[in-house]
Amino acid sequence: MTVATRALPDERKGRKSTAKELKHLLAYVVLRVLWGVLSRLPEFVVYGLGGLVGKLLCRTKLRRVARENIRLAYGDTPPSPRFPTADALAVGCMQHFGELFAEMLLMDRWQKRIRARLVEEDPNLEPHSRELLKLGKGVVFATGHLANWELLARAVASSGFPFAAMAKAAFDPRVADWLVRWRAGGGVKVLNRGTGESVRGLLERIRSGLGIAVLVDVDTNVHSAWVPFFGRLAKTPTAAADLALRMDAPIVVLWSWRISRGRYGASFTEIPYEKTGNRTADAERITAAITAELERAIRAHPEQWIWSHKRFRSAPPTTVA
């Protein structure tokens, strides 16, 4: 007689862990192979692939998620003359992701003249930032997932401007390490968020009078405040404000927008602030000001923002301090 047995909880956990590890390994291998092959193709072919990726994304749930978030943000108001409906803007967003995919593959071959990709740039951006650095308190650059933030970081770094970027580590250590090396190849030092190294690195760079870039336009599991975004309260990271308040550093909101394939504009706004002694209230006020600037940039180029991110997924508390 055969006696049926069940796997013990530890055994099931071990099997799941092994399966997850194999899945991550496969994802890493596929990423490296595809990246190595596709990044060597002629530029027009890469952009053609980007267009195909955009069409494929329109058939995924990302389009639906983007459409839902756009409706939450704009309500019954048409997002823009070019995108009269939420779905039209969602499609435009997917097409933008396709273009972004192509440009990521092309970034390394553009590297020697990456700064030339910024064809419309606020002439005060670099000199003003360098003047802020001369204060010796560092500079906090607050930015978002608008247009091609990777190209913007490389363009700033290529000018000899000393700064590092804080980022969320990828799902797998191998992918995370590769991304750090890839960004370093473009002159961008990355400090992965959530590690002791990132905290120490951030403070050391600011104390030494350098710049730090922080993405602050997503709902994620970090210290956050509830601030207005497209007329709704949205959970928003306060990292940029917290760093500036802690180090008395100036804050600059920096963003870019795509003009055409591989050609971008860049602009900035300094956020003035005063310390009242109430760090929590100060951080919330500064974060709200940063978010207002990013919203203005997003409204000008709505298809170039990550609407597929569930920006309003966290429900605000009944009362907000």
PDB file of C-alpha atoms in Angstrom:
ATOM      1  CA  MET A   1       0.000   0.000   0.000  1.00  0.00           C
ATOM      2  CA  THR A   2       1.303   3.432  -0.962  1.00  0.00           C
ATOM      3  CA  VAL A   3       1.081   6.113   1.686  1.00  0.00           C
ATOM      4  CA  ALA A   4       0.700   9.656   0.386  1.00  0.00           C
ATOM      5  CA  THR A   5       2.948  12.219   2.024  1.00  0.00           C
ATOM      6  CA  ARG A   6       2.955  15.968   1.946  1.00  0.00           C
ATOM      7  CA  ALA A   7       5.991  18.157   1.697  1.00  0.00           C
ATOM      8  CA  LEU A   8       6.823  19.896   4.945  1.00  0.00           C
ATOM      9  CA  PRO A   9       6.551  23.705   5.036  1.00  0.00           C
ATOM     10  CA  ASP A  10      10.350  24.078   4.986  1.00  0.00           C
ATOM     11  CA  GLU A  11      10.570  21.799   1.962  1.00  0.00           C
ATOM     12  CA  ARG A  12       7.919  23.773   0.080  1.00  0.00           C
ATOM     13  CA  LYS A  13       9.677  26.989   1.008  1.00  0.00           C
ATOM     14  CA  GLY A  14      12.957  25.587  -0.262  1.00  0.00           C
ATOM     15  CA  ARG A  15      11.393  24.575  -3.572  1.00  0.00           C
ATOM     16  CA  LYS A  16       9.861  28.015  -4.032  1.00  0.00           C
ATOM     17  CA  SER A  17      13.170  29.648  -3.217  1.00  0.00           C
ATOM     18  CA  THR A  18      14.995  27.467  -5.748  1.00  0.00           C
ATOM     19  CA  ALA A  19      12.376  28.153  -8.424  1.00  0.00           C
ATOM     20  CA  LYS A  20      12.610  31.893  -7.753  1.00  0.00           C
ATOM     21  CA  GLU A  21      16.396  31.793  -7.965  1.00  0.00           C
ATOM     22  CA  LEU A  22      16.258  29.959 -11.300  1.00  0.00           C
ATOM     23  CA  LYS A  23      13.693  32.444 -12.595  1.00  0.00           C
ATOM     24  CA  HIS A  24      15.921  35.366 -11.632  1.00  0.00           C
ATOM     25  CA  LEU A  25      18.965  33.714 -13.163  1.00  0.00           C
ATOM     26  CA  LEU A  26      17.083  33.133 -16.419  1.00  0.00           C
ATOM     27  CA  ALA A  27      15.901  36.752 -16.447  1.00  0.00           C
ATOM     28  CA  TYR A  28      19.466  37.961 -15.941  1.00  0.00           C
ATOM     29  CA  VAL A  29      20.872  35.752 -18.710  1.00  0.00           C
ATOM     30  CA  VAL A  30      18.131  36.793 -21.139  1.00  0.00           C
ATOM     31  CA  LEU A  31      18.671  40.461 -20.274  1.00  0.00           C
ATOM     32  CA  ARG A  32      22.418  40.316 -20.866  1.00  0.00           C
ATOM     33  CA  VAL A  33      22.158  38.318 -24.098  1.00  0.00           C
ATOM     34  CA  LEU A  34      19.403  40.474 -25.572  1.00  0.00           C
ATOM     35  CA  TRP A  35      21.110  43.690 -24.491  1.00  0.00           C
ATOM     36  CA  GLY A  36      24.414  42.562 -25.990  1.00  0.00           C
ATOM     37  CA  VAL A  37      22.797  41.662 -29.322  1.00  0.00           C
ATOM     38  CA  LEU A  38      20.234  44.434 -29.715  1.00  0.00           C
ATOM     39  CA  SER A  39      22.542  47.269 -28.657  1.00  0.00           C
ATOM     40  CA  ARG A  40      24.825  46.462 -31.613  1.00  0.00           C
ATOM     41  CA  LEU A  41      22.130  46.749 -34.264  1.00  0.00           C
ATOM     42  CA  PRO A  42      21.924  49.809 -36.563  1.00  0.00           C
ATOM     43  CA  GLU A  43      20.197  52.742 -34.947  1.00  0.00           C
ATOM     44  CA  PHE A  44      17.200  52.724 -37.290  1.00  0.00           C
ATOM     45  CA  VAL A  45      16.671  49.037 -36.512  1.00  0.00           C
ATOM     46  CA  VAL A  46      16.824  49.707 -32.759  1.00  0.00           C
ATOM     47  CA  TYR A  47      14.203  52.426 -33.090  1.00  0.00           C
ATOM     48  CA  GLY A  48      12.102  50.063 -35.177  1.00  0.00           C
ATOM     49  CA  LEU A  49      12.271  47.550 -32.348  1.00  0.00           C
ATOM     50  CA  GLY A  50      11.309  50.321 -29.945  1.00  0.00           C
ATOM     51  CA  GLY A  51       8.207  51.020 -32.007  1.00  0.00           C
ATOM     52  CA  LEU A  52       7.328  47.326 -31.908  1.00  0.00           C
ATOM     53  CA  VAL A  53       7.800  47.269 -28.130  1.00  0.00           C
ATOM     54  CA  GLY A  54       5.444  50.235 -27.832  1.00  0.00           C
ATOM     55  CA  LYS A  55       2.765  48.413 -29.844  1.00  0.00           C
ATOM     56  CA  LEU A  56       3.183  45.270 -27.766  1.00  0.00           C
ATOM     57  CA  LEU A  57       2.878  47.234 -24.525  1.00  0.00           C
ATOM     58  CA  CYS A  58      -0.464  48.560 -25.745  1.00  0.00           C
ATOM     59  CA  ARG A  59      -1.710  44.964 -25.551  1.00  0.00           C
ATOM     60  CA  THR A  60      -0.661  44.495 -21.930  1.00  0.00           C
ATOM     61  CA  LYS A  61      -2.238  45.465 -18.628  1.00  0.00           C
ATOM     62  CA  LEU A  62       0.162  48.409 -18.439  1.00  0.00           C
ATOM     63  CA  ARG A  63      -2.114  50.279 -20.849  1.00  0.00           C
ATOM     64  CA  ARG A  64      -5.115  49.610 -18.614  1.00  0.00           C
ATOM     65  CA  VAL A  65      -3.244  50.679 -15.475  1.00  0.00           C
ATOM     66  CA  ALA A  66      -2.039  53.837 -17.201  1.00  0.00           C
ATOM     67  CA  ARG A  67      -5.571  54.622 -18.396  1.00  0.00           C
ATOM     68  CA  GLU A  68      -6.954  54.225 -14.870  1.00  0.00           C
ATOM     69  CA  ASN A  69      -4.297  56.492 -13.362  1.00  0.00           C
ATOM     70  CA  ILE A  70      -4.842  59.112 -16.052  1.00  0.00           C
ATOM     71  CA  ARG A  71      -8.564  59.129 -15.295  1.00  0.00           C
ATOM     72  CA  LEU A  72      -7.832  59.567 -11.600  1.00  0.00           C
ATOM     73  CA  ALA A  73      -5.500  62.473 -12.347  1.00  0.00           C
ATOM     74  CA  TYR A  74      -7.493  64.307 -15.018  1.00  0.00           C
ATOM     75  CA  GLY A  75     -11.072  63.257 -14.248  1.00  0.00           C
ATOM     76  CA  ASP A  76     -13.356  64.237 -17.126  1.00  0.00           C
ATOM     77  CA  THR A  77     -10.926  66.887 -18.373  1.00  0.00           C
ATOM     78  CA  PRO A  78      -9.089  65.984 -21.618  1.00  0.00           C
ATOM     79  CA  PRO A  79      -5.401  65.474 -20.738  1.00  0.00           C
ATOM     80  CA  SER A  80      -4.207  67.648 -23.634  1.00  0.00           C
ATOM     81  CA  PRO A  81      -5.156  68.679 -27.186  1.00  0.00           C
ATOM     82  CA  ARG A  82      -2.893  65.926 -28.534  1.00  0.00           C
ATOM     83  CA  PHE A  83      -4.424  63.328 -26.205  1.00  0.00           C
ATOM     84  CA  PRO A  84      -8.136  64.089 -25.872  1.00  0.00           C
ATOM     85  CA  THR A  85      -8.951  60.895 -23.951  1.00  0.00           C
ATOM     86  CA  ALA A  86      -7.364  58.867 -21.175  1.00  0.00           C
ATOM     87  CA  ASP A  87      -6.867  55.918 -23.521  1.00  0.00           C
ATOM     88  CA  ALA A  88      -5.187  58.070 -26.165  1.00  0.00           C
ATOM     89  CA  LEU A  89      -2.721  59.296 -23.547  1.00  0.00           C
ATOM     90  CA  ALA A  90      -2.190  55.720 -22.294  1.00  0.00           C
ATOM     91  CA  VAL A  91      -1.288  54.667 -25.846  1.00  0.00           C
ATOM     92  CA  GLY A  92       1.069  57.629 -26.136  1.00  0.00           C
ATOM     93  CA  CYS A  93       2.695  56.567 -22.866  1.00  0.00           C
ATOM     94  CA  MET A  94       3.255  53.025 -24.175  1.00  0.00           C
ATOM     95  CA  GLN A  95       4.790  54.420 -27.358  1.00  0.00           C
ATOM     96  CA  HIS A  96       7.071  56.575 -25.228  1.00  0.00           C
ATOM     97  CA  PHE A  97       8.209  53.478 -23.332  1.00  0.00           C
ATOM     98  CA  GLY A  98       9.095  51.887 -26.666  1.00  0.00           C
ATOM     99  CA  GLU A  99      11.198  54.905 -27.622  1.00  0.00           C
ATOM    100  CA  LEU A 100      12.786  54.857 -24.185  1.00  0.00           C
ATOM    101  CA  PHE A 101      13.676  51.173 -24.603  1.00  0.00           C
ATOM    102  CA  ALA A 102      15.421  51.969 -27.892  1.00  0.00           C
ATOM    103  CA  GLU A 103      17.333  54.881 -26.392  1.00  0.00           C
ATOM    104  CA  MET A 104      18.532  52.788 -23.473  1.00  0.00           C
ATOM    105  CA  LEU A 105      20.081  50.371 -25.983  1.00  0.00           C
ATOM    106  CA  LEU A 106      21.698  53.249 -27.849  1.00  0.00           C
ATOM    107  CA  MET A 107      22.954  55.153 -24.797  1.00  0.00           C
ATOM    108  CA  ASP A 108      26.454  53.684 -24.708  1.00  0.00           C
ATOM    109  CA  ARG A 109      27.184  54.524 -28.347  1.00  0.00           C
ATOM    110  CA  TRP A 110      25.946  58.066 -27.724  1.00  0.00           C
ATOM    111  CA  GLN A 111      28.119  58.461 -24.635  1.00  0.00           C
ATOM    112  CA  LYS A 112      31.017  60.446 -26.154  1.00  0.00           C
ATOM    113  CA  ARG A 113      28.639  63.216 -27.224  1.00  0.00           C
ATOM    114  CA  ILE A 114      25.834  62.613 -24.764  1.00  0.00           C
ATOM    115  CA  ARG A 115      25.646  66.267 -23.716  1.00  0.00           C
ATOM    116  CA  ALA A 116      24.882  67.215 -27.327  1.00  0.00           C
ATOM    117  CA  ARG A 117      21.595  65.294 -26.930  1.00  0.00           C
ATOM    118  CA  LEU A 118      20.303  68.196 -24.834  1.00  0.00           C
ATOM    119  CA  VAL A 119      19.470  70.527 -27.706  1.00  0.00           C
ATOM    120  CA  GLU A 120      17.231  72.837 -25.648  1.00  0.00           C
ATOM    121  CA  GLU A 121      18.742  73.582 -22.281  1.00  0.00           C
ATOM    122  CA  ASP A 122      18.157  76.359 -19.806  1.00  0.00           C
ATOM    123  CA  PRO A 123      21.411  78.344 -20.146  1.00  0.00           C
ATOM    124  CA  ASN A 124      21.419  79.022 -16.408  1.00  0.00           C
ATOM    125  CA  LEU A 125      21.249  75.344 -15.430  1.00  0.00           C
ATOM    126  CA  GLU A 126      24.951  74.542 -15.244  1.00  0.00           C
ATOM    127  CA  PRO A 127      26.319  77.901 -14.022  1.00  0.00           C
ATOM    128  CA  HIS A 128      23.604  78.235 -11.391  1.00  0.00           C
ATOM    129  CA  SER A 129      24.195  74.685 -10.137  1.00  0.00           C
ATOM    130  CA  ARG A 130      27.927  75.324  -9.899  1.00  0.00           C
ATOM    131  CA  GLU A 131      27.277  78.520  -7.965  1.00  0.00           C
ATOM    132  CA  LEU A 132      25.182  76.508  -5.516  1.00  0.00           C
ATOM    133  CA  LEU A 133      27.996  73.976  -5.157  1.00  0.00           C
ATOM    134  CA  LYS A 134      30.382  76.780  -4.230  1.00  0.00           C
ATOM    135  CA  LEU A 135      28.325  77.301  -1.073  1.00  0.00           C
ATOM    136  CA  GLY A 136      29.931  74.093   0.177  1.00  0.00           C
ATOM    137  CA  LYS A 137      26.699  72.471   1.304  1.00  0.00           C
ATOM    138  CA  GLY A 138      26.124  70.209  -1.680  1.00  0.00           C
ATOM    139  CA  VAL A 139      23.038  70.288  -3.893  1.00  0.00           C
ATOM    140  CA  VAL A 140      19.985  68.023  -3.791  1.00  0.00           C
ATOM    141  CA  PHE A 141      18.550  67.426  -7.270  1.00  0.00           C
ATOM    142  CA  ALA A 142      14.932  66.285  -7.077  1.00  0.00           C
ATOM    143  CA  THR A 143      13.627  64.729 -10.273  1.00  0.00           C
ATOM    144  CA  GLY A 144      11.150  62.205 -11.604  1.00  0.00           C
ATOM    145  CA  HIS A 145      10.528  59.489 -14.177  1.00  0.00           C
ATOM    146  CA  LEU A 146       9.843  61.982 -16.947  1.00  0.00           C
ATOM    147  CA  ALA A 147      11.221  61.613 -20.496  1.00  0.00           C
ATOM    148  CA  ASN A 148      14.668  59.950 -20.366  1.00  0.00           C
ATOM    149  CA  TRP A 149      15.987  60.452 -16.844  1.00  0.00           C
ATOM    150  CA  GLU A 150      18.953  58.133 -17.539  1.00  0.00           C
ATOM    151  CA  LEU A 151      20.127  60.282 -20.451  1.00  0.00           C
ATOM    152  CA  LEU A 152      19.662  63.428 -18.379  1.00  0.00           C
ATOM    153  CA  ALA A 153      21.851  62.002 -15.610  1.00  0.00           C
ATOM    154  CA  ARG A 154      24.568  61.053 -18.103  1.00  0.00           C
ATOM    155  CA  ALA A 155      24.428  64.450 -19.775  1.00  0.00           C
ATOM    156  CA  VAL A 156      24.857  66.237 -16.442  1.00  0.00           C
ATOM    157  CA  ALA A 157      27.697  63.905 -15.428  1.00  0.00           C
ATOM    158  CA  SER A 158      29.477  64.357 -18.788  1.00  0.00           C
ATOM    159  CA  SER A 159      29.808  68.084 -18.117  1.00  0.00           C
ATOM    160  CA  GLY A 160      32.048  67.289 -15.171  1.00  0.00           C
ATOM    161  CA  PHE A 161      29.355  68.067 -12.654  1.00  0.00           C
ATOM    162  CA  PRO A 162      30.067  65.922  -9.561  1.00  0.00           C
ATOM    163  CA  PHE A 163      26.935  64.119  -8.408  1.00  0.00           C
ATOM    164  CA  ALA A 164      25.530  60.705  -7.522  1.00  0.00           C
ATOM    165  CA  ALA A 165      22.045  59.263  -7.911  1.00  0.00           C
ATOM    166  CA  MET A 166      20.010  57.365  -5.353  1.00  0.00           C
ATOM    167  CA  ALA A 167      18.066  54.458  -6.878  1.00  0.00           C
ATOM    168  CA  LYS A 168      16.063  51.416  -5.878  1.00  0.00           C
ATOM    169  CA  ALA A 169      18.026  48.185  -6.260  1.00  0.00           C
ATOM    170  CA  ALA A 170      16.754  45.773  -8.924  1.00  0.00           C
ATOM    171  CA  PHE A 171      14.882  42.570  -8.017  1.00  0.00           C
ATOM    172  CA  ASP A 172      18.033  40.448  -8.404  1.00  0.00           C
ATOM    173  CA  PRO A 173      21.564  41.230  -7.140  1.00  0.00           C
ATOM    174  CA  ARG A 174      23.091  40.304 -10.526  1.00  0.00           C
ATOM    175  CA  VAL A 175      20.780  42.705 -12.354  1.00  0.00           C
ATOM    176  CA  ALA A 176      21.394  45.371  -9.693  1.00  0.00           C
ATOM    177  CA  ASP A 177      25.177  45.038 -10.056  1.00  0.00           C
ATOM    178  CA  TRP A 178      24.930  45.191 -13.847  1.00  0.00           C
ATOM    179  CA  LEU A 179      22.787  48.336 -13.689  1.00  0.00           C
ATOM    180  CA  VAL A 180      25.300  49.971 -11.345  1.00  0.00           C
ATOM    181  CA  ARG A 181      28.133  49.147 -13.781  1.00  0.00           C
ATOM    182  CA  TRP A 182      26.099  50.276 -16.796  1.00  0.00           C
ATOM    183  CA  ARG A 183      25.310  53.607 -15.181  1.00  0.00           C
ATOM    184  CA  ALA A 184      28.898  54.002 -13.994  1.00  0.00           C
ATOM    185  CA  GLY A 185      29.970  53.579 -17.616  1.00  0.00           C
ATOM    186  CA  GLY A 186      27.982  56.730 -18.306  1.00  0.00           C
ATOM    187  CA  GLY A 187      29.673  58.584 -15.468  1.00  0.00           C
ATOM    188  CA  VAL A 188      26.746  58.205 -13.050  1.00  0.00           C
ATOM    189  CA  LYS A 189      27.563  56.977  -9.558  1.00  0.00           C
ATOM    190  CA  VAL A 190      24.599  55.064  -8.094  1.00  0.00           C
ATOM    191  CA  LEU A 191      23.816  54.476  -4.434  1.00  0.00           C
ATOM    192  CA  ASN A 192      21.185  51.762  -4.041  1.00  0.00           C
ATOM    193  CA  ARG A 193      18.409  52.808  -1.697  1.00  0.00           C
ATOM    194  CA  GLY A 194      17.703  50.837   1.465  1.00  0.00           C
ATOM    195  CA  THR A 195      21.304  50.020   2.341  1.00  0.00           C
ATOM    196  CA  GLY A 196      23.612  51.461   4.958  1.00  0.00           C
ATOM    197  CA  GLU A 197      26.033  52.238   2.164  1.00  0.00           C
ATOM    198  CA  SER A 198      23.485  54.443   0.407  1.00  0.00           C
ATOM    199  CA  VAL A 199      22.780  56.470   3.553  1.00  0.00           C
ATOM    200  CA  ARG A 200      26.471  56.937   4.326  1.00  0.00           C
ATOM    201  CA  GLY A 201      27.239  57.704   0.701  1.00  0.00           C
ATOM    202  CA  LEU A 202      24.524  60.312   0.472  1.00  0.00           C
ATOM    203  CA  LEU A 203      25.618  62.148   3.585  1.00  0.00           C
ATOM    204  CA  GLU A 204      29.302  61.941   2.680  1.00  0.00           C
ATOM    205  CA  ARG A 205      28.691  63.386  -0.786  1.00  0.00           C
ATOM    206  CA  ILE A 206      26.569  66.237   0.510  1.00  0.00           C
ATOM    207  CA  ARG A 207      29.016  67.000   3.335  1.00  0.00           C
ATOM    208  CA  SER A 208      31.832  67.146   0.787  1.00  0.00           C
ATOM    209  CA  GLY A 209      29.866  69.722  -1.213  1.00  0.00           C
ATOM    210  CA  LEU A 210      28.755  67.534  -4.111  1.00  0.00           C
ATOM    211  CA  GLY A 211      25.359  66.838  -5.675  1.00  0.00           C
ATOM    212  CA  ILE A 212      22.870  64.033  -5.095  1.00  0.00           C
ATOM    213  CA  ALA A 213      19.934  63.195  -7.398  1.00  0.00           C
ATOM    214  CA  VAL A 214      16.742  61.705  -5.961  1.00  0.00           C
ATOM    215  CA  LEU A 215      13.648  60.436  -7.810  1.00  0.00           C
ATOM    216  CA  VAL A 216      10.590  61.551  -5.843  1.00  0.00           C
ATOM    217  CA  ASP A 217       7.538  60.880  -8.016  1.00  0.00           C
ATOM    218  CA  VAL A 218       6.495  57.343  -7.033  1.00  0.00           C
ATOM    219  CA  ASP A 219       4.450  55.701  -4.286  1.00  0.00           C
ATOM    220  CA  THR A 220       6.948  53.406  -2.602  1.00  0.00           C
ATOM    221  CA  ASN A 221       7.815  51.971   0.794  1.00  0.00           C
ATOM    222  CA  VAL A 222       9.981  54.811   2.090  1.00  0.00           C
ATOM    223  CA  HIS A 223       9.442  57.759   4.408  1.00  0.00           C
ATOM    224  CA  SER A 224       6.751  59.822   2.685  1.00  0.00           C
ATOM    225  CA  ALA A 225       4.280  62.659   3.056  1.00  0.00           C
ATOM    226  CA  TRP A 226       0.799  63.194   1.636  1.00  0.00           C
ATOM    227  CA  VAL A 227       0.962  66.101  -0.801  1.00  0.00           C
ATOM    228  CA  PRO A 228      -1.229  67.293  -3.702  1.00  0.00           C
ATOM    229  CA  PHE A 229      -0.573  65.737  -7.109  1.00  0.00           C
ATOM    230  CA  PHE A 230      -3.046  66.364  -9.927  1.00  0.00           C
ATOM    231  CA  GLY A 231      -5.654  67.473  -7.401  1.00  0.00           C
ATOM    232  CA  ARG A 232      -5.367  64.381  -5.199  1.00  0.00           C
ATOM    233  CA  LEU A 233      -3.337  63.600  -2.115  1.00  0.00           C
ATOM    234  CA  ALA A 234      -0.531  61.252  -3.124  1.00  0.00           C
ATOM    235  CA  LYS A 235       2.002  59.436  -0.980  1.00  0.00           C
ATOM    236  CA  THR A 236       5.305  61.048  -1.941  1.00  0.00           C
ATOM    237  CA  PRO A 237       8.890  60.319  -0.808  1.00  0.00           C
ATOM    238  CA  THR A 238      10.402  63.067   1.344  1.00  0.00           C
ATOM    239  CA  ALA A 239      14.020  61.972   0.770  1.00  0.00           C
ATOM    240  CA  ALA A 240      15.017  65.121  -1.126  1.00  0.00           C
ATOM    241  CA  ALA A 241      13.524  67.424   1.493  1.00  0.00           C
ATOM    242  CA  ASP A 242      14.917  65.389   4.400  1.00  0.00           C
ATOM    243  CA  LEU A 243      18.450  65.475   2.975  1.00  0.00           C
ATOM    244  CA  ALA A 244      18.319  69.193   2.267  1.00  0.00           C
ATOM    245  CA  LEU A 245      17.001  70.012   5.731  1.00  0.00           C
ATOM    246  CA  ARG A 246      19.557  67.799   7.428  1.00  0.00           C
ATOM    247  CA  MET A 247      22.512  69.297   5.531  1.00  0.00           C
ATOM    248  CA  ASP A 248      21.184  72.857   4.880  1.00  0.00           C
ATOM    249  CA  ALA A 249      21.650  72.094   1.173  1.00  0.00           C
ATOM    250  CA  PRO A 250      19.840  73.891  -1.662  1.00  0.00           C
ATOM    251  CA  ILE A 251      17.208  71.961  -3.650  1.00  0.00           C
ATOM    252  CA  VAL A 252      16.896  72.016  -7.432  1.00  0.00           C
ATOM    253  CA  VAL A 253      14.054  70.325  -9.334  1.00  0.00           C
ATOM    254  CA  LEU A 254      15.511  69.022 -12.598  1.00  0.00           C
ATOM    255  CA  TRP A 255      13.651  67.463 -15.524  1.00  0.00           C
ATOM    256  CA  SER A 256      13.874  66.783 -19.256  1.00  0.00           C
ATOM    257  CA  TRP A 257      11.489  66.269 -22.168  1.00  0.00           C
ATOM    258  CA  ARG A 258      11.829  64.528 -25.524  1.00  0.00           C
ATOM    259  CA  ILE A 259      11.750  66.807 -28.564  1.00  0.00           C
ATOM    260  CA  SER A 260      12.402  64.091 -31.131  1.00  0.00           C
ATOM    261  CA  ARG A 261      14.336  60.836 -31.331  1.00  0.00           C
ATOM    262  CA  GLY A 262      17.462  61.196 -29.206  1.00  0.00           C
ATOM    263  CA  ARG A 263      16.981  64.954 -28.801  1.00  0.00           C
ATOM    264  CA  TYR A 264      15.912  66.468 -25.494  1.00  0.00           C
ATOM    265  CA  GLY A 265      15.331  69.651 -23.627  1.00  0.00           C
ATOM    266  CA  ALA A 266      16.242  70.215 -19.975  1.00  0.00           C
ATOM    267  CA  SER A 267      15.157  72.737 -17.372  1.00  0.00           C
ATOM    268  CA  PHE A 268      15.274  73.339 -13.633  1.00  0.00           C
ATOM    269  CA  THR A 269      13.736  75.276 -10.779  1.00  0.00           C
ATOM    270  CA  GLU A 270      15.349  75.999  -7.434  1.00  0.00           C
ATOM    271  CA  ILE A 271      13.030  75.457  -4.469  1.00  0.00           C
ATOM    272  CA  PRO A 272      13.611  78.105  -1.772  1.00  0.00           C
ATOM    273  CA  TYR A 273      12.843  77.057   1.774  1.00  0.00           C
ATOM    274  CA  GLU A 274      13.196  78.139   5.371  1.00  0.00           C
ATOM    275  CA  LYS A 275      13.695  75.939   8.416  1.00  0.00           C
ATOM    276  CA  THR A 276      11.049  76.561  11.046  1.00  0.00           C
ATOM    277  CA  GLY A 277      12.280  74.018  13.578  1.00  0.00           C
ATOM    278  CA  ASN A 278       9.467  71.606  12.738  1.00  0.00           C
ATOM    279  CA  ARG A 279      11.316  69.213  10.430  1.00  0.00           C
ATOM    280  CA  THR A 280       8.238  67.124   9.625  1.00  0.00           C
ATOM    281  CA  ALA A 281       6.202  70.144   8.539  1.00  0.00           C
ATOM    282  CA  ASP A 282       9.163  71.625   6.675  1.00  0.00           C
ATOM    283  CA  ALA A 283       9.765  68.371   4.785  1.00  0.00           C
ATOM    284  CA  GLU A 284       6.085  68.140   3.812  1.00  0.00           C
ATOM    285  CA  ARG A 285       6.018  71.731   2.594  1.00  0.00           C
ATOM    286  CA  ILE A 286       9.194  71.293   0.518  1.00  0.00           C
ATOM    287  CA  THR A 287       7.978  67.980  -0.893  1.00  0.00           C
ATOM    288  CA  ALA A 288       4.718  69.638  -1.929  1.00  0.00           C
ATOM    289  CA  ALA A 289       6.655  72.384  -3.732  1.00  0.00           C
ATOM    290  CA  ILE A 290       8.852  69.824  -5.518  1.00  0.00           C
ATOM    291  CA  THR A 291       5.800  67.807  -6.548  1.00  0.00           C
ATOM    292  CA  ALA A 292       4.044  70.915  -7.882  1.00  0.00           C
ATOM    293  CA  GLU A 293       7.031  71.623 -10.148  1.00  0.00           C
ATOM    294  CA  LEU A 294       7.143  68.056 -11.406  1.00  0.00           C
ATOM    295  CA  GLU A 295       3.395  68.116 -12.046  1.00  0.00           C
ATOM    296  CA  ARG A 296       3.841  71.246 -14.143  1.00  0.00           C
ATOM    297  CA  ALA A 297       6.497  69.471 -16.221  1.00  0.00           C
ATOM    298  CA  ILE A 298       4.336  66.349 -16.574  1.00  0.00           C
ATOM    299  CA  ARG A 299       1.317  68.368 -17.720  1.00  0.00           C
ATOM    300  CA  ALA A 300       3.458  69.902 -20.456  1.00  0.00           C
ATOM    301  CA  HIS A 301       4.542  66.456 -21.720  1.00  0.00           C
ATOM    302  CA  PRO A 302       2.047  63.984 -20.236  1.00  0.00           C
ATOM    303  CA  GLU A 303       2.861  61.038 -22.500  1.00  0.00           C
ATOM    304  CA  GLN A 304       6.468  61.045 -21.256  1.00  0.00           C
ATOM    305  CA  TRP A 305       5.670  60.164 -17.640  1.00  0.00           C
ATOM    306  CA  ILE A 306       5.210  56.681 -16.127  1.00  0.00           C
ATOM    307  CA  TRP A 307       1.415  56.549 -15.898  1.00  0.00           C
ATOM    308  CA  SER A 308       1.668  52.766 -15.620  1.00  0.00           C
ATOM    309  CA  HIS A 309       2.956  53.277 -12.067  1.00  0.00           C
ATOM    310  CA  LYS A 310       0.094  53.095  -9.557  1.00  0.00           C
ATOM    311  CA  ARG A 311       0.717  56.574  -8.222  1.00  0.00           C
ATOM    312  CA  PHE A 312      -2.511  56.722  -6.208  1.00  0.00           C
ATOM    313  CA  ARG A 313      -2.534  53.155  -4.893  1.00  0.00           C
ATOM    314  CA  SER A 314      -2.131  54.179  -1.236  1.00  0.00           C
ATOM    315  CA  ALA A 315      -5.305  55.569   0.303  1.00  0.00           C
ATOM    316  CA  PRO A 316      -4.665  58.786   2.246  1.00  0.00           C
ATOM    317  CA  PRO A 317      -5.454  58.747   5.957  1.00  0.00           C
ATOM    318  CA  THR A 318      -8.670  60.316   7.189  1.00  0.00           C
ATOM    319  CA  THR A 319      -6.664  63.263   8.474  1.00  0.00           C
ATOM    320  CA  VAL A 320      -3.372  64.419   7.095  1.00  0.00           C
ATOM    321  CA  ALA A 321      -0.989  66.301   9.342  1.00  0.00           C
TER     322      ALA A 321
END
